[in-house]
């Protein structure tokens, strides 16, 4: 399910780390606190 | 020693007030306002405003130099559905790309977790999402 480029219209700011892009097939529900 | 007990029963906040006037509050010592009622309402209000949560203390409990059951922490917990578009290796700084999942699945905007969401979390979520029934 990998691909070479960001699957979205806008590429988020990279932090210098290599990003592994994937086809946008999986949805995650994330709980978080601030 | 009956007298202090009567005082405490009649004026449960008196010790707090006495403590308060003993200090001049300025940096680095801050005075934090408190409320005596409507905790649940305040909690919901705090979460709506994007605050971290609430801290509660039994009004008549002493201040101890240790952990106690008289203090409670109520954290605001947020949740968001994200479409996974990429990930970084575990240990790398957060650069994972996720996309707000909407009913129409329009892909107009990438979202980078702003606050140090470790790549391992995204990886974990990826595994979690993979376990969904197809």
Short mmCIF file of C-alpha atoms in Angstrom, two decimals:
data_model
loop_
_atom_site.label_atom_id
_atom_site.label_comp_id
_atom_site.label_asym_id
_atom_site.label_seq_id
_atom_site.Cartn_x
_atom_site.Cartn_y
_atom_site.Cartn_z
CA UNK A 1 0.00 0.00 0.00
CA UNK A 2 3.05 2.27 -0.19
CA UNK A 3 3.41 5.09 -2.68
CA UNK A 4 6.11 7.60 -3.52
CA UNK A 5 4.31 10.85 -2.85
CA UNK A 6 1.94 12.40 -0.36
CA UNK A 7 -1.56 11.22 -1.26
CA UNK A 8 -3.09 14.58 -0.40
CA UNK A 9 -3.38 17.86 -2.21
CA UNK A 10 -1.07 19.58 0.26
CA UNK A 11 2.10 18.04 1.62
CA UNK A 12 2.60 18.76 5.33
CA UNK A 13 5.78 20.46 6.44
CA UNK A 14 8.46 17.82 6.69
CA UNK A 15 10.70 17.83 9.71
CA UNK A 16 13.68 16.42 7.86
CA UNK A 17 12.79 12.83 8.57
CA UNK A 18 12.01 10.47 5.77
CA UNK A 19 8.28 9.96 5.45
CA UNK A 20 6.86 6.71 4.15
CA UNK A 21 3.77 7.62 2.17
CA UNK A 22 0.91 5.17 1.90
CA UNK A 23 -2.31 4.97 -0.04
CA UNK A 24 -5.02 6.59 2.05
CA UNK A 25 -6.90 3.42 2.93
CA UNK A 26 -6.69 3.18 6.70
CA UNK A 27 -8.57 5.31 9.19
CA UNK A 28 -7.38 5.61 12.78
CA UNK A 29 -9.31 6.89 15.72
CA UNK A 30 -6.90 8.71 17.98
CA UNK A 31 -7.61 9.80 21.55
CA UNK A 32 -5.36 12.51 22.93
CA UNK A 33 -5.03 15.10 25.65
CA UNK A 34 -3.56 18.57 25.35
CA UNK B 1 -8.35 21.27 71.54
CA UNK B 2 -12.05 21.51 70.79
CA UNK B 3 -11.79 25.04 69.52
CA UNK B 4 -9.87 24.39 66.24
CA UNK B 5 -12.32 21.63 65.33
CA UNK B 6 -15.26 23.97 65.74
CA UNK B 7 -13.52 26.55 63.62
CA UNK B 8 -12.85 24.02 60.91
CA UNK B 9 -16.45 22.84 60.87
CA UNK B 10 -17.92 26.33 60.74
CA UNK B 11 -15.39 27.81 58.35
CA UNK B 12 -13.97 24.99 56.22
CA UNK B 13 -12.09 27.44 53.99
CA UNK B 14 -10.55 29.43 56.81
CA UNK B 15 -7.23 27.58 56.77
CA UNK B 16 -6.96 28.32 53.07
CA UNK B 17 -7.66 32.02 53.57
CA UNK B 18 -5.14 32.21 56.38
CA UNK B 19 -2.53 30.61 54.16
CA UNK B 20 -3.32 32.99 51.36
CA UNK B 21 -2.64 36.16 53.32
CA UNK B 22 0.73 34.85 54.45
CA UNK B 23 2.28 35.35 51.02
CA UNK B 24 2.81 38.09 48.48
CA UNK B 25 1.90 36.44 45.21
CA UNK B 26 4.33 37.39 42.46
CA UNK B 27 6.68 35.49 40.18
CA UNK B 28 7.50 32.72 40.63
CA UNK B 29 4.72 32.23 43.17
CA UNK B 30 1.31 32.35 41.54
CA UNK B 31 -2.10 32.46 43.12
CA UNK B 32 -4.57 30.27 41.27
CA UNK B 33 -8.25 31.06 41.58
CA UNK B 34 -10.59 28.24 42.48
CA UNK B 35 -14.29 27.48 42.49
CA UNK B 36 -16.28 25.80 45.22
CA UNK B 37 -19.14 24.32 43.20
CA UNK B 38 -20.36 23.28 39.75
CA UNK B 39 -17.32 21.12 39.07
CA UNK B 40 -18.87 19.10 36.26
CA UNK B 41 -20.07 22.21 34.50
CA UNK B 42 -16.62 23.79 34.81
CA UNK B 43 -15.01 20.63 33.49
CA UNK B 44 -17.18 20.63 30.38
CA UNK B 45 -16.56 24.33 29.93
CA UNK B 46 -12.79 23.85 30.24
CA UNK B 47 -12.80 21.09 27.63
CA UNK B 48 -14.89 23.20 25.26
CA UNK B 49 -12.31 25.96 25.54
CA UNK B 50 -9.51 23.57 24.72
CA UNK B 51 -8.07 23.59 28.22
CA UNK B 52 -6.15 20.67 29.63
CA UNK B 53 -8.65 19.70 32.29
CA UNK B 54 -9.45 20.32 35.94
CA UNK B 55 -7.73 19.69 39.24
CA UNK B 56 -9.94 19.15 42.28
CA UNK B 57 -9.07 19.03 45.95
CA UNK B 58 -11.15 18.21 49.00
CA UNK B 59 -11.64 21.62 50.55
CA UNK B 60 -10.95 20.49 54.09
CA UNK B 61 -8.03 18.20 53.33
CA UNK B 62 -4.57 19.23 54.48
CA UNK B 63 -1.71 20.11 52.15
CA UNK B 64 0.67 17.19 52.33
CA UNK B 65 4.16 16.72 51.01
CA UNK B 66 3.10 13.47 49.38
CA UNK B 67 0.50 11.99 47.12
CA UNK B 68 -2.97 11.70 48.56
CA UNK B 69 -6.45 10.70 47.49
CA UNK B 70 -7.73 14.20 48.21
CA UNK B 71 -6.54 15.59 44.90
CA UNK B 72 -8.16 14.53 41.64
CA UNK B 73 -7.13 15.22 38.06
CA UNK B 74 -9.79 15.34 35.35
CA UNK B 75 -8.19 15.44 31.91
CA UNK B 76 -10.03 16.54 28.83
CA UNK B 77 -9.81 13.71 26.33
CA UNK B 78 -10.20 14.54 22.66
CA UNK B 79 -10.71 12.13 19.82
CA UNK B 80 -10.29 12.51 16.10
CA UNK B 81 -10.63 10.19 13.15
CA UNK B 82 -7.67 10.46 10.83
CA UNK B 83 -7.01 8.98 7.44
CA UNK B 84 -3.44 7.69 7.43
CA UNK B 85 -1.40 8.97 4.53
CA UNK B 86 2.10 8.29 5.76
CA UNK B 87 4.33 7.55 8.68
CA UNK B 88 7.88 8.00 9.92
CA UNK B 89 10.17 5.44 11.48
CA UNK B 90 9.79 4.91 15.23
CA UNK B 91 11.91 7.37 17.13
CA UNK B 92 11.87 9.97 14.38
CA UNK B 93 10.34 13.34 15.09
CA UNK B 94 6.68 13.61 14.32
CA UNK B 95 6.22 14.06 10.62
CA UNK B 96 3.39 11.65 10.14
CA UNK B 97 0.76 12.81 7.79
CA UNK B 98 -2.86 12.19 8.51
CA UNK B 99 -5.95 13.62 7.01
CA UNK B 100 -9.23 14.56 8.57
CA UNK B 101 -11.65 11.84 7.66
CA UNK B 102 -14.86 13.28 6.38
CA UNK B 103 -17.95 11.64 5.02
CA UNK B 104 -17.16 12.85 1.54
CA UNK B 105 -13.49 11.85 1.78
CA UNK B 106 -12.44 15.05 0.13
CA UNK B 107 -8.71 15.40 0.34
CA UNK B 108 -8.04 19.05 0.60
CA UNK B 109 -5.79 19.38 3.57
CA UNK B 110 -3.01 17.46 5.21
CA UNK B 111 -2.67 17.58 8.94
CA UNK B 112 0.62 17.12 10.72
CA UNK B 113 0.22 16.31 14.41
CA UNK B 114 1.61 19.50 15.90
CA UNK B 115 2.42 18.37 19.38
CA UNK B 116 5.08 15.71 19.33
CA UNK B 117 2.84 12.82 18.34
CA UNK B 118 5.42 10.07 18.10
CA UNK B 119 5.53 8.05 14.91
CA UNK B 120 5.07 4.95 17.02
CA UNK B 121 1.56 6.16 17.87
CA UNK B 122 0.70 6.52 14.23
CA UNK B 123 2.14 3.08 13.58
CA UNK B 124 0.09 1.68 16.43
CA UNK B 125 -3.02 3.30 15.00
CA UNK B 126 -2.19 1.88 11.63
CA UNK B 127 -2.07 -1.62 13.06
CA UNK B 128 -5.28 -0.94 14.94
CA UNK B 129 -7.04 0.25 11.80
CA UNK B 130 -5.75 -2.76 9.88
CA UNK B 131 -7.60 -4.99 12.33
CA UNK B 132 -10.88 -3.52 11.20
CA UNK B 133 -13.20 -5.81 9.24
CA UNK B 134 -12.80 -5.08 5.53
#
